[in-house]
């Protein structure tokens, strides 16, 4: 479903992704962790080409990103993304936030898009917020709207970049619950997170990044129980204490 | 009147010069011309400003450069010079048919429209650019990540938010345009200032005529400011700009 082959990326002189090889199968839930600045966000932002790469190949759902003939908006329509800072459209109601892309990209009618949106709002547990504006919601509610917005495009892949790190602790679970359900429904997901409870519960695989490289990968069981690399142990030691 | 007498002024006030005879017509026509000139120029200036302001933020350098050249070229030359340029210079360079059209539709008026809209378009462009740049880049990313094209993302997300942010500076710029429209008298547009000067010339009642002009500009500007205030409240983003707005005051 997603394939990285020898991917390298630079920000000017800064080498942020180094020889990344990665394969994600349909229905797989992959958790990415690693210290700040290790390139986790950059890695997943390459998947929908929010960041271009300088060397290597990425193929997503059969579409090669490096090929200029690939219609990038079409690819993005198949890949949902959820950001740390929610990034909802502040001047639109929750309902319009969710229906906008289905109407403009998928050419759904307003009624059809509205129906899908209301179903999704019910699914993420805030059916009563359709008419509100983002700034009138709590952080956890905003992030659930952001998830609904991404799901409204009926994507094949969902990317999450630290979806709970901007949230107050009491709101983290309401968002994680939505993600857990999504994983159980068989969505292909790549999740950058330090929520190890989530990783243990639903991840099929965990990868650990450091300084632009994938240092270690494994099933959650072996990854947490006996990490092979010293750097992974040091990192896990830090986040599991907190 | 007694107040002025007290100051030792021997001036004989005659406010009726403003409305007696054809002069009442003059003032009214002046007001209408000022409004027509300002409004026409404002619409074109906004179109130019929004377009070039948006272009200055696109991720493609030639377009950015083009817009930057427009802005710097037009806002860094005095408006008065532009008015002369558009009135005395440009028409001669136009094709015959365009010259004929101009001569039938008031060359003064349309030269003034050209000068005001291109000059203020460049200034509004700066306001728009600042507005667009204050919309977080992550919002654009979030919109294109859903499959919207960059153009759609601009049209539906970035520009509408920027427009809301810029209402106060845009109001300011609109008022400048209205006030600057008085410069059109120099190329013979019979707008408000022109008419007050004319009343003064005919009646020698400078104080009355200029007071009337001053008050009319004041009323027009306050009117616009209050309309824009309503626009701001109408399009306020619930929970967001309202809060930011309050924090600023
Ligand atoms: N737009 C950019 N321009 C230049 N450098 C960048 C840019 N974005 C990220 N970087 C740099 O690239 C490196 C990797 O950044 P990235 O955001 O992918 O890290 P991360 O693992 O997501 O970190 P965090 O946990 O803090 O989010 C960092 O050194 C960062 O400073
Ligand atoms: Mg990051």
Short mmCIF file of C-alpha atoms in Angstrom, two decimals, chain B residues 40-200:
data_model
loop_
_atom_site.label_atom_id
_atom_site.label_comp_id
_atom_site.label_asym_id
_atom_site.label_seq_id
_atom_site.Cartn_x
_atom_site.Cartn_y
_atom_site.Cartn_z
CA UNK B 40 -15.73 52.73 -8.95
CA UNK B 41 -12.05 53.10 -8.06
CA UNK B 42 -12.53 51.15 -4.86
CA UNK B 43 -14.05 48.16 -6.63
CA UNK B 44 -11.24 48.04 -9.18
CA UNK B 45 -8.59 48.70 -6.52
CA UNK B 46 -9.93 45.82 -4.44
CA UNK B 47 -9.86 43.46 -7.42
CA UNK B 48 -6.30 44.48 -8.28
CA UNK B 49 -5.26 44.38 -4.64
CA UNK B 50 -6.72 40.95 -3.91
CA UNK B 51 -5.24 39.47 -7.07
CA UNK B 52 -1.77 40.93 -6.71
CA UNK B 53 -1.74 40.48 -2.93
CA UNK B 54 -2.58 36.79 -3.35
CA UNK B 55 -0.01 36.41 -6.11
CA UNK B 56 2.70 37.74 -3.79
CA UNK B 57 2.25 34.68 -1.59
CA UNK B 58 2.14 31.89 -4.18
CA UNK B 59 5.01 29.41 -4.23
CA UNK B 60 6.05 30.38 -7.75
CA UNK B 61 8.63 33.10 -8.04
CA UNK B 62 7.84 34.71 -11.43
CA UNK B 63 4.27 35.46 -10.32
CA UNK B 64 5.47 36.79 -6.98
CA UNK B 65 7.92 39.01 -8.78
CA UNK B 66 5.32 40.31 -11.20
CA UNK B 67 3.01 41.28 -8.36
CA UNK B 68 5.87 42.86 -6.41
CA UNK B 69 6.85 44.99 -9.40
CA UNK B 70 3.27 46.22 -9.73
CA UNK B 71 3.06 47.13 -6.06
CA UNK B 72 6.40 48.86 -5.77
CA UNK B 73 6.02 50.70 -9.05
CA UNK B 74 2.63 52.20 -8.30
CA UNK B 75 2.73 52.90 -4.60
CA UNK B 76 6.10 54.62 -4.69
CA UNK B 77 5.10 57.41 -7.05
CA UNK B 78 2.87 60.21 -5.70
CA UNK B 79 -0.78 59.83 -6.59
CA UNK B 80 -0.86 63.32 -8.08
CA UNK B 81 1.83 62.33 -10.56
CA UNK B 82 -0.18 59.26 -11.50
CA UNK B 83 -3.30 61.35 -12.07
CA UNK B 84 -1.42 63.63 -14.46
CA UNK B 85 0.09 60.60 -16.12
CA UNK B 86 -3.25 58.90 -16.70
CA UNK B 87 -4.95 62.12 -17.80
CA UNK B 88 -2.33 63.80 -19.95
CA UNK B 89 -0.13 60.89 -20.94
CA UNK B 90 -2.01 57.67 -21.38
CA UNK B 91 -4.95 58.72 -23.61
CA UNK B 92 -2.56 59.85 -26.36
CA UNK B 93 -1.08 56.40 -26.46
CA UNK B 94 -4.47 54.72 -26.80
CA UNK B 95 -5.93 53.56 -30.12
CA UNK B 96 -8.35 55.89 -31.88
CA UNK B 97 -11.48 53.95 -30.85
CA UNK B 98 -10.53 54.04 -27.17
CA UNK B 99 -9.84 57.76 -27.38
CA UNK B 100 -13.27 58.34 -28.89
CA UNK B 101 -14.90 56.27 -26.19
CA UNK B 102 -13.05 58.27 -23.53
CA UNK B 103 -14.03 61.59 -25.01
CA UNK B 104 -17.67 60.60 -24.92
CA UNK B 105 -17.57 59.24 -21.38
CA UNK B 106 -15.56 61.91 -19.60
CA UNK B 107 -11.82 61.47 -19.89
CA UNK B 108 -11.26 63.30 -16.58
CA UNK B 109 -13.42 60.91 -14.65
CA UNK B 110 -11.94 57.73 -16.11
CA UNK B 111 -8.38 58.97 -15.82
CA UNK B 112 -9.06 59.67 -12.16
CA UNK B 113 -10.55 56.18 -11.78
CA UNK B 114 -7.45 54.67 -13.38
CA UNK B 115 -5.07 56.68 -11.19
CA UNK B 116 -6.92 56.03 -7.95
CA UNK B 117 -7.59 52.35 -8.51
CA UNK B 118 -4.13 51.40 -9.67
CA UNK B 119 -2.43 53.39 -6.92
CA UNK B 120 -4.72 52.20 -4.16
CA UNK B 121 -4.78 48.69 -5.63
CA UNK B 122 -1.05 48.57 -4.94
CA UNK B 123 -1.60 49.72 -1.37
CA UNK B 124 -4.50 47.32 -0.80
CA UNK B 125 -2.27 44.59 -2.20
CA UNK B 126 0.08 45.09 0.73
CA UNK B 127 -2.79 44.84 3.18
CA UNK B 128 -3.97 41.61 1.54
CA UNK B 129 -0.49 40.15 1.48
CA UNK B 130 -0.05 40.81 5.18
CA UNK B 131 -3.46 39.23 5.78
CA UNK B 132 -2.67 36.12 3.78
CA UNK B 133 0.70 35.74 5.42
CA UNK B 134 -0.89 35.86 8.82
CA UNK B 135 -3.03 32.82 7.97
CA UNK B 136 -1.02 29.88 9.32
CA UNK B 137 0.66 27.88 6.57
CA UNK B 138 -0.52 24.70 8.26
CA UNK B 139 -4.11 25.57 7.27
CA UNK B 140 -3.10 25.54 3.62
CA UNK B 141 -1.39 22.19 4.19
CA UNK B 142 -4.46 20.80 5.90
CA UNK B 143 -6.65 21.87 2.99
CA UNK B 144 -4.48 20.44 0.24
CA UNK B 145 -4.06 17.28 2.30
CA UNK B 146 -7.81 16.68 1.89
CA UNK B 147 -7.40 16.72 -1.88
CA UNK B 148 -8.28 20.36 -2.59
CA UNK B 149 -6.10 21.99 -5.24
CA UNK B 150 -3.88 24.88 -4.18
CA UNK B 151 -6.20 27.24 -6.03
CA UNK B 152 -9.26 25.89 -4.21
CA UNK B 153 -7.43 26.06 -0.90
CA UNK B 154 -6.67 29.72 -1.52
CA UNK B 155 -10.16 30.55 -2.69
CA UNK B 156 -12.05 28.67 0.02
CA UNK B 157 -9.76 28.84 3.02
CA UNK B 158 -6.81 31.21 2.91
CA UNK B 159 -8.34 34.26 1.22
CA UNK B 160 -11.65 34.21 3.14
CA UNK B 161 -9.78 34.08 6.45
CA UNK B 162 -7.32 36.75 5.34
CA UNK B 163 -10.19 39.01 4.24
CA UNK B 164 -11.67 38.83 7.71
CA UNK B 165 -8.35 39.68 9.32
CA UNK B 166 -7.83 42.71 7.14
CA UNK B 167 -11.13 44.51 7.61
CA UNK B 168 -9.64 47.20 9.91
CA UNK B 169 -6.59 48.06 7.72
CA UNK B 170 -8.75 47.78 4.60
CA UNK B 171 -11.20 50.27 6.10
CA UNK B 172 -8.33 52.62 6.67
CA UNK B 173 -7.22 52.24 3.06
CA UNK B 174 -10.76 52.77 1.77
CA UNK B 175 -11.01 56.02 3.70
CA UNK B 176 -7.68 57.10 2.22
CA UNK B 177 -9.06 56.42 -1.22
CA UNK B 178 -12.14 58.52 -0.57
CA UNK B 179 -10.04 61.40 0.76
CA UNK B 180 -7.52 61.11 -2.07
CA UNK B 181 -10.33 61.31 -4.62
CA UNK B 182 -10.28 65.05 -3.90
CA UNK B 183 -7.02 65.22 -5.86
CA UNK B 184 -9.06 64.53 -8.98
CA UNK B 185 -9.99 68.21 -8.99
CA UNK B 186 -6.52 68.87 -10.38
CA UNK B 187 -7.47 67.17 -13.64
CA UNK B 188 -10.88 68.81 -13.73
CA UNK B 189 -13.22 66.23 -12.21
CA UNK B 190 -16.14 68.15 -10.72
CA UNK B 191 -16.11 66.31 -7.43
CA UNK B 192 -16.83 67.63 -3.97
CA UNK B 193 -13.69 69.68 -3.40
CA UNK B 194 -13.91 71.09 -6.91
CA UNK B 195 -17.46 72.22 -6.21
CA UNK B 196 -16.65 73.83 -2.88
CA UNK B 197 -13.84 75.74 -4.58
CA UNK B 198 -16.31 76.79 -7.24
CA UNK B 199 -18.80 78.06 -4.68
CA UNK B 200 -16.01 79.97 -3.03
#
